[in-house]
Amino acid sequence: MEELKEWCHLIPKIELHAHLNGSIRDSTLFELAKVLGEKGVIVFAAVEDVIMKSGRSLPECFQLFDLFHILATDHETVARIAKEAIEDFAAENVVYIELRTTPKNNESKGMTKRSYMEAVIKGLRAIETVSVYFLNTDDSTDNSIEAILTNDIHGAKKKNIYVRLLLSIDRRETTAAAMETVDLALELKDLGVVGIDLSGNPVVGEWNTFLPALTYAKEQGLPITLHCGEVPNRKEVQSMLDICPQRIGHACFLENEEWERVKSSKIPVEICLTSNLRTQRLESIDRHHFADLYKAKHPMVLCTDDPGLFSTSVSNEYYLAASTFGLSKGELIDLAQNAIEFVFASDGVKKALTDIIQAAKRELQQ
Ligand code: 5GP
């Protein structure tokens, strides 16, 4: 068991579904919440136990989402969360991540969607312990096996990570606000923004509100990924598939007919095992649609969703898949490699990622 866990840690991994504010470190959350408590913004005692807990219930997760929204109104905090999140993903041997976040307007704090994103990018620039390649022009890194697998950040080699950003449209937003997010994504293309996501509470909002912005994004050549079928809503799932998204996330409540469409169109699925379990989208992990998709060789990628919120890591998601569905070490590394095909970055980056995983295969399978 320990050996398998270690293997899952060592594999260079691709993370395509992680929300920035859901990736906050527990220690940072604790520290920042305490300060907010001292300032009288929140009642710290009301959240302290939830922050300290690892197996949080669904209502407790929503309690923390509310807290994240208060924290994300400060530019310095946003930069810190982004910096630490990338450091943590790199420590897990994630070599490529598409980190998604909802650009936020907050007039009273002097925050615009653009200044929020500038704070995220400031956080990426501030990382020193890891070599971060986030500009669209960065498409080759130090691909030596030492750089990929080294655990000693104080040594000569640092870990490498490619970072790309997805801008999320929150389901609470208006059509105009969603359009603003797409325009911002187009403006920030050179700073690593590669696509658009639709997320937020799945029982809030109407599909037709977001459709114009998503269609506009596609017309402008921005790939889109949609949180799809998190709750039973067949009509919405069908409408989502009608616009041919480049990827979908979760896909917990799809009927056979919609699965047929997903499979025949080979739409990659971002699988978030722990998240789906915690948010009670399924009764038990062994009943997850991962098993059917894996058997069908359908394109998919293992992701964390909100590693901070759900106390998980990409390595842990690989371990969970291996231990639940009986995947071998070789199958796990193939799963990581297959994900390269579904990234929204350039062919140059895909080539570099292929080299990285091939090198790791040679090293690890010796
Ligand atoms: P942020 O966009 O603020 O960086 O990350 C947190 C936000 O991501 C949440 O407020 C929510 O809108 C979205 N989010 C995080 N996890 C999930 C999830 O499992 N499902 C959906 N639909 N949205 C999520």
Coordinates of C-alpha atoms and ligand atoms in Angstrom, one line a residue:
M1 CA 0.0 0.0 0.0
E2 CA 2.8 2.4 1.0
E3 CA 4.7 1.5 -2.2
L4 CA 1.7 2.2 -4.4
K5 CA 1.2 5.6 -2.6
E6 CA 4.8 6.5 -3.2
W7 CA 4.4 5.5 -6.9
C8 CA 1.4 7.7 -7.3
H9 CA 3.4 10.5 -5.8
L10 CA 6.4 10.0 -8.1
I11 CA 4.4 9.9 -11.4
P12 CA 4.5 13.3 -13.2
K13 CA 0.9 14.3 -13.3
I14 CA -1.5 16.6 -15.2
E15 CA -4.2 18.5 -13.3
L16 CA -7.0 19.9 -15.4
H17 CA -9.7 20.5 -12.9
A18 CA -8.7 22.5 -9.8
H19 CA -10.4 25.7 -8.5
L20 CA -7.9 28.2 -7.1
N21 CA -9.8 29.1 -3.9
G22 CA -10.7 25.5 -3.3
S23 CA -6.9 24.8 -3.3
I24 CA -6.1 27.0 -0.3
R25 CA -3.8 25.5 2.3
D26 CA -5.5 24.6 5.7
S27 CA -2.7 26.5 7.6
T28 CA -3.3 29.6 5.4
L29 CA -7.0 29.4 5.8
F30 CA -6.6 29.1 9.6
E31 CA -4.3 32.1 9.8
L32 CA -6.3 34.4 7.5
A33 CA -9.6 33.4 9.1
K34 CA -8.2 34.2 12.6
V35 CA -7.2 37.7 11.3
L36 CA -10.7 38.2 9.9
G37 CA -12.1 37.1 13.3
E38 CA -9.9 39.6 15.1
K39 CA -11.2 42.4 12.8
G40 CA -14.8 41.3 13.5
V41 CA -15.5 40.4 9.8
I42 CA -16.3 36.8 10.8
V43 CA -16.9 34.8 14.0
F44 CA -13.7 32.8 14.0
A45 CA -15.1 30.3 16.6
A46 CA -17.8 29.4 14.2
V47 CA -15.4 28.2 11.5
E48 CA -12.4 27.1 13.6
D49 CA -13.5 23.5 14.0
V50 CA -14.4 23.1 10.3
I51 CA -11.0 24.5 9.2
M52 CA -9.2 22.0 11.5
K53 CA -11.2 19.0 10.2
S54 CA -10.1 16.8 7.3
G55 CA -13.3 14.8 6.5
R56 CA -15.7 17.8 6.0
S57 CA -19.4 17.2 5.4
L58 CA -21.2 18.9 2.5
P59 CA -22.7 21.7 4.6
E60 CA -19.3 22.3 6.1
C61 CA -17.8 22.6 2.6
F62 CA -20.3 25.2 1.7
Q63 CA -19.5 27.1 4.9
L64 CA -15.9 27.2 3.8
F65 CA -16.9 28.4 0.2
D66 CA -18.5 31.4 1.9
L67 CA -15.3 32.1 3.8
F68 CA -13.2 31.7 0.6
H69 CA -15.3 34.4 -1.0
I70 CA -14.6 36.8 1.8
L71 CA -10.9 36.1 1.6
A72 CA -10.8 36.6 -2.1
T73 CA -11.7 40.2 -1.8
D74 CA -8.1 41.2 -1.0
H75 CA -5.4 41.3 -3.8
E76 CA -2.5 40.2 -1.5
T77 CA -4.5 37.3 -0.2
V78 CA -5.4 36.2 -3.8
A79 CA -1.7 36.4 -4.8
R80 CA -0.7 34.3 -1.8
I81 CA -3.3 31.6 -2.3
A82 CA -2.2 31.3 -6.0
K83 CA 1.5 31.1 -5.1
E84 CA 1.0 28.5 -2.4
A85 CA -1.4 26.4 -4.5
I86 CA 1.1 26.1 -7.3
E87 CA 3.9 25.3 -4.8
D88 CA 1.7 22.5 -3.4
F89 CA 0.8 21.1 -6.8
A90 CA 4.4 21.0 -7.8
A91 CA 5.3 19.3 -4.6
E92 CA 2.9 16.5 -5.7
N93 CA 4.9 16.2 -9.0
V94 CA 2.1 17.9 -11.0
V95 CA 4.0 19.0 -14.1
Y96 CA 1.2 20.8 -15.9
I97 CA -1.9 22.4 -14.3
E98 CA -4.8 24.3 -15.7
L99 CA -5.9 26.3 -12.6
R100 CA -9.3 27.7 -12.9
T101 CA -10.7 30.7 -11.0
T102 CA -13.7 33.1 -11.1
P103 CA -12.5 36.7 -11.7
K104 CA -14.2 38.8 -9.1
N105 CA -15.5 42.4 -9.0
N106 CA -15.6 44.1 -5.6
E107 CA -16.0 47.8 -5.9
S108 CA -15.7 48.6 -2.1
K109 CA -12.2 46.9 -2.1
G110 CA -11.1 48.5 -5.4
M111 CA -11.1 45.1 -7.1
T112 CA -12.1 44.5 -10.7
K113 CA -12.1 41.2 -12.6
R114 CA -8.9 42.3 -14.2
S115 CA -7.1 43.4 -11.0
Y116 CA -8.2 40.0 -9.4
M117 CA -6.5 38.2 -12.3
E118 CA -3.4 40.4 -12.0
A119 CA -3.2 39.4 -8.4
V120 CA -3.3 35.7 -9.4
I121 CA -0.5 36.3 -11.9
K122 CA 1.5 38.3 -9.4
G123 CA 1.2 35.2 -7.1
L124 CA 2.6 33.0 -9.9
R125 CA 5.5 35.4 -10.5
A126 CA 6.4 35.4 -6.8
I127 CA 7.1 31.6 -6.7
E128 CA 10.8 31.0 -6.1
T129 CA 11.0 27.4 -4.9
V130 CA 9.7 25.9 -8.2
S131 CA 10.4 26.8 -11.8
V132 CA 7.0 28.0 -13.1
Y133 CA 6.3 28.3 -16.8
F134 CA 3.1 30.2 -17.2
L135 CA 3.5 32.4 -20.3
N136 CA 2.1 31.1 -23.5
T137 CA 5.5 31.6 -25.0
D138 CA 7.1 29.2 -22.4
D139 CA 6.9 25.8 -24.1
S140 CA 10.0 24.1 -23.0
T141 CA 11.4 23.5 -19.6
D142 CA 14.3 21.7 -18.0
N143 CA 13.0 18.2 -18.7
S144 CA 15.8 16.3 -17.0
I145 CA 14.5 13.5 -14.8
E146 CA 16.3 15.1 -11.8
A147 CA 14.3 18.3 -12.3
I148 CA 11.1 16.4 -12.5
L149 CA 11.5 14.0 -9.6
T150 CA 13.8 15.8 -7.3
N151 CA 12.4 16.2 -3.8
D152 CA 15.2 18.6 -2.7
I153 CA 14.1 22.1 -3.7
H154 CA 17.3 23.4 -2.0
G155 CA 19.5 21.4 -4.4
A156 CA 20.7 22.5 -7.8
K157 CA 17.5 21.5 -9.5
K158 CA 14.1 22.9 -8.9
K159 CA 10.9 21.2 -9.8
N160 CA 9.2 22.4 -13.0
I161 CA 5.6 23.1 -13.5
Y162 CA 3.6 24.5 -16.5
V163 CA 0.7 26.6 -15.3
R164 CA -2.2 27.7 -17.5
L165 CA -5.3 29.5 -16.4
L166 CA -9.0 29.0 -17.1
L167 CA -11.4 31.8 -16.3
S168 CA -14.6 30.5 -14.6
I169 CA -18.0 31.9 -15.2
D170 CA -20.0 31.5 -12.0
R171 CA -23.6 30.3 -12.5
R172 CA -24.8 33.3 -10.4
E173 CA -23.6 35.7 -13.1
T174 CA -25.5 37.6 -15.7
T175 CA -24.9 37.3 -19.5
A176 CA -23.1 40.6 -19.4
A177 CA -20.8 39.5 -16.6
A178 CA -20.1 36.3 -18.3
M179 CA -19.2 38.2 -21.5
E180 CA -16.9 40.4 -19.5
T181 CA -15.1 37.2 -18.3
V182 CA -14.6 36.0 -21.8
D183 CA -13.3 39.4 -23.0
L184 CA -10.8 39.3 -20.1
A185 CA -9.7 35.8 -21.0
L186 CA -9.0 37.0 -24.6
E187 CA -7.1 40.0 -23.2
L188 CA -5.0 37.8 -21.0
K189 CA -4.2 35.1 -23.5
D190 CA -0.5 36.0 -23.6
L191 CA -0.4 35.7 -19.8
G192 CA -1.3 32.0 -19.8
V193 CA -5.1 32.1 -20.0
V194 CA -6.2 29.2 -22.3
G195 CA -9.9 28.7 -21.8
I196 CA -13.2 29.2 -20.1
D197 CA -15.0 27.1 -17.5
L198 CA -18.6 27.2 -16.3
S199 CA -19.0 26.4 -12.6
G200 CA -20.7 27.5 -9.4
N201 CA -23.7 26.0 -7.6
P202 CA -25.3 23.6 -10.1
V203 CA -28.8 24.3 -9.0
V204 CA -28.4 28.1 -9.6
G205 CA -28.9 29.9 -12.9
E206 CA -30.2 29.1 -16.4
W207 CA -28.2 27.6 -19.2
N208 CA -29.5 30.3 -21.7
T209 CA -27.9 33.0 -19.5
F210 CA -24.4 31.6 -20.2
L211 CA -24.8 30.4 -23.7
P212 CA -24.0 33.7 -25.5
A213 CA -20.7 34.0 -23.6
L214 CA -19.8 30.4 -24.2
T215 CA -20.6 30.6 -27.8
Y216 CA -18.6 33.8 -28.1
A217 CA -15.6 32.1 -26.5
K218 CA -15.8 29.3 -28.9
E219 CA -16.1 31.7 -31.9
Q220 CA -13.0 33.4 -30.6
G221 CA -11.1 30.2 -30.5
L222 CA -11.1 29.8 -26.7
P223 CA -11.7 26.2 -25.6
I224 CA -14.4 25.6 -23.0
T225 CA -14.9 23.1 -20.3
L226 CA -18.3 22.8 -18.5
H227 CA -19.3 21.5 -15.1
C228 CA -21.9 19.1 -16.5
G229 CA -24.4 16.8 -14.9
E230 CA -23.4 17.5 -11.3
V231 CA -27.1 17.2 -10.5
P232 CA -29.9 15.5 -12.5
N233 CA -30.9 18.0 -15.2
R234 CA -31.2 16.2 -18.5
K235 CA -32.3 19.2 -20.6
E236 CA -29.3 21.2 -19.5
V237 CA -26.9 18.3 -20.1
Q238 CA -28.3 17.9 -23.7
S239 CA -27.9 21.7 -24.3
M240 CA -24.3 21.6 -23.0
L241 CA -23.5 18.7 -25.4
D242 CA -25.1 20.6 -28.2
I243 CA -22.3 23.2 -28.1
C244 CA -19.6 20.6 -28.2
P245 CA -17.4 21.6 -25.3
Q246 CA -13.7 20.6 -25.4
R247 CA -14.0 18.9 -22.0
I248 CA -16.7 18.3 -19.3
G249 CA -16.2 18.0 -15.6
H250 CA -17.9 15.5 -13.2
A251 CA -20.6 14.1 -15.4
C252 CA -22.2 12.3 -12.5
F253 CA -25.9 12.3 -13.6
L254 CA -25.9 11.5 -17.3
E255 CA -28.5 9.2 -18.9
N256 CA -27.5 6.4 -21.3
E257 CA -28.4 8.5 -24.3
E258 CA -26.2 11.4 -23.2
W259 CA -23.3 9.0 -22.4
E260 CA -23.6 7.7 -25.9
R261 CA -23.2 11.2 -27.2
V262 CA -20.2 11.9 -24.9
K263 CA -18.6 8.6 -25.9
S264 CA -19.2 8.9 -29.7
S265 CA -17.9 12.5 -29.6
K266 CA -14.9 11.4 -27.4
I267 CA -15.4 14.4 -25.1
P268 CA -12.7 14.1 -22.4
V269 CA -14.2 13.9 -18.8
E270 CA -12.4 15.5 -15.8
I271 CA -12.9 12.9 -13.1
C272 CA -13.0 14.1 -9.4
L273 CA -13.4 11.0 -7.3
T274 CA -13.1 12.4 -3.8
S275 CA -15.1 15.5 -4.6
N276 CA -18.0 13.4 -6.0
L277 CA -18.0 11.3 -2.9
R278 CA -17.9 14.2 -0.5
T279 CA -20.6 16.1 -2.3
Q280 CA -22.7 13.0 -2.3
R281 CA -23.0 12.6 -6.0
L282 CA -22.7 8.9 -5.6
E283 CA -23.3 6.3 -2.9
S284 CA -19.8 4.7 -2.9
I285 CA -16.6 5.1 -4.8
D286 CA -16.7 1.7 -6.5
R287 CA -19.9 2.8 -8.3
H288 CA -18.2 5.7 -9.9
H289 CA -18.5 6.1 -13.7
F290 CA -14.7 6.0 -13.8
A291 CA -15.0 2.2 -14.1
D292 CA -17.2 2.2 -17.1
L293 CA -15.2 5.0 -18.9
Y294 CA -11.9 3.3 -18.2
K295 CA -13.2 0.0 -19.6
A296 CA -14.5 1.8 -22.7
K297 CA -11.1 3.5 -23.0
H298 CA -12.9 6.9 -23.0
P299 CA -10.6 10.0 -22.7
M300 CA -10.5 11.1 -19.1
V301 CA -8.2 12.7 -16.5
L302 CA -8.0 12.3 -12.8
C303 CA -8.3 15.7 -10.9
T304 CA -8.8 17.0 -7.4
D305 CA -11.5 19.8 -7.9
D306 CA -10.7 21.5 -4.6
P307 CA -7.7 19.8 -2.9
G308 CA -7.8 22.2 0.1
L309 CA -11.5 21.9 0.6
F310 CA -11.7 18.1 0.2
S311 CA -8.3 17.4 1.9
T312 CA -7.0 15.5 -1.1
S313 CA -4.1 15.7 -3.6
V314 CA -3.6 14.6 -7.2
S315 CA -1.4 11.8 -5.9
N316 CA -4.2 10.7 -3.6
E317 CA -6.7 10.7 -6.5
Y318 CA -4.4 8.3 -8.4
Y319 CA -4.0 6.1 -5.4
L320 CA -7.8 6.1 -4.9
A321 CA -8.3 5.1 -8.5
A322 CA -5.7 2.4 -8.3
S323 CA -6.9 0.9 -5.0
T324 CA -10.6 1.0 -5.9
F325 CA -10.5 -0.1 -9.5
G326 CA -7.3 -2.3 -9.4
L327 CA -5.2 -0.3 -11.8
S328 CA -1.5 -1.4 -12.1
K329 CA 1.4 1.0 -11.8
G330 CA 1.9 0.9 -15.6
E331 CA -1.8 1.7 -16.1
L332 CA -1.5 4.7 -13.7
I333 CA 1.3 6.2 -15.6
D334 CA -0.5 5.7 -18.9
L335 CA -3.5 7.5 -17.4
A336 CA -1.2 10.5 -16.7
Q337 CA 0.3 10.4 -20.1
N338 CA -3.1 10.1 -21.9
A339 CA -4.2 13.4 -20.2
I340 CA -1.6 15.3 -22.3
E341 CA -3.9 15.0 -25.3
F342 CA -6.7 17.0 -23.6
V343 CA -4.7 20.0 -22.3
F344 CA -5.6 23.4 -23.8
A345 CA -1.9 24.5 -24.2
S346 CA 0.2 24.5 -27.3
D347 CA 1.6 21.5 -29.2
G348 CA 5.1 22.6 -27.9
V349 CA 3.9 22.2 -24.3
K350 CA 2.3 18.8 -25.2
K351 CA 5.6 17.7 -26.7
A352 CA 7.5 18.8 -23.6
L353 CA 5.0 16.9 -21.3
T354 CA 5.3 13.8 -23.4
D355 CA 9.1 13.9 -23.0
I356 CA 8.7 14.4 -19.3
I357 CA 6.4 11.4 -18.8
Q358 CA 8.4 9.2 -21.1
A359 CA 11.6 10.0 -19.1
A360 CA 9.7 9.2 -15.9
K361 CA 8.5 5.9 -17.4
R362 CA 12.0 4.9 -18.2
E363 CA 13.2 5.9 -14.7
L364 CA 10.4 4.5 -12.6
Q365 CA 9.9 1.2 -14.5
Q366 CA 13.5 0.2 -14.3
Ligands
5GP1 P1 -12.6 30.3 -7.3 O1 -13.3 30.3 -8.6 O2 -13.1 31.3 -6.4 O3 -11.1 30.3 -7.4 O4 -12.9 28.8 -6.7 C1 -14.0 28.5 -5.9 C2 -15.3 28.5 -6.7 O5 -15.3 27.4 -7.7 C3 -16.6 28.2 -5.9 O6 -17.1 29.4 -5.4 C4 -17.5 27.6 -7.0 O7 -18.1 28.6 -7.7 C5 -16.5 26.8 -7.8 N1 -16.5 25.4 -7.5 C6 -15.6 24.8 -6.7 N2 -15.8 23.5 -6.6 C7 -16.9 23.3 -7.3 C8 -17.7 22.1 -7.6 O8 -17.4 21.0 -7.2 N3 -18.7 22.3 -8.4 C9 -19.1 23.5 -9.0 N4 -20.1 23.5 -9.8 N5 -18.4 24.6 -8.7 C10 -17.3 24.5 -7.9

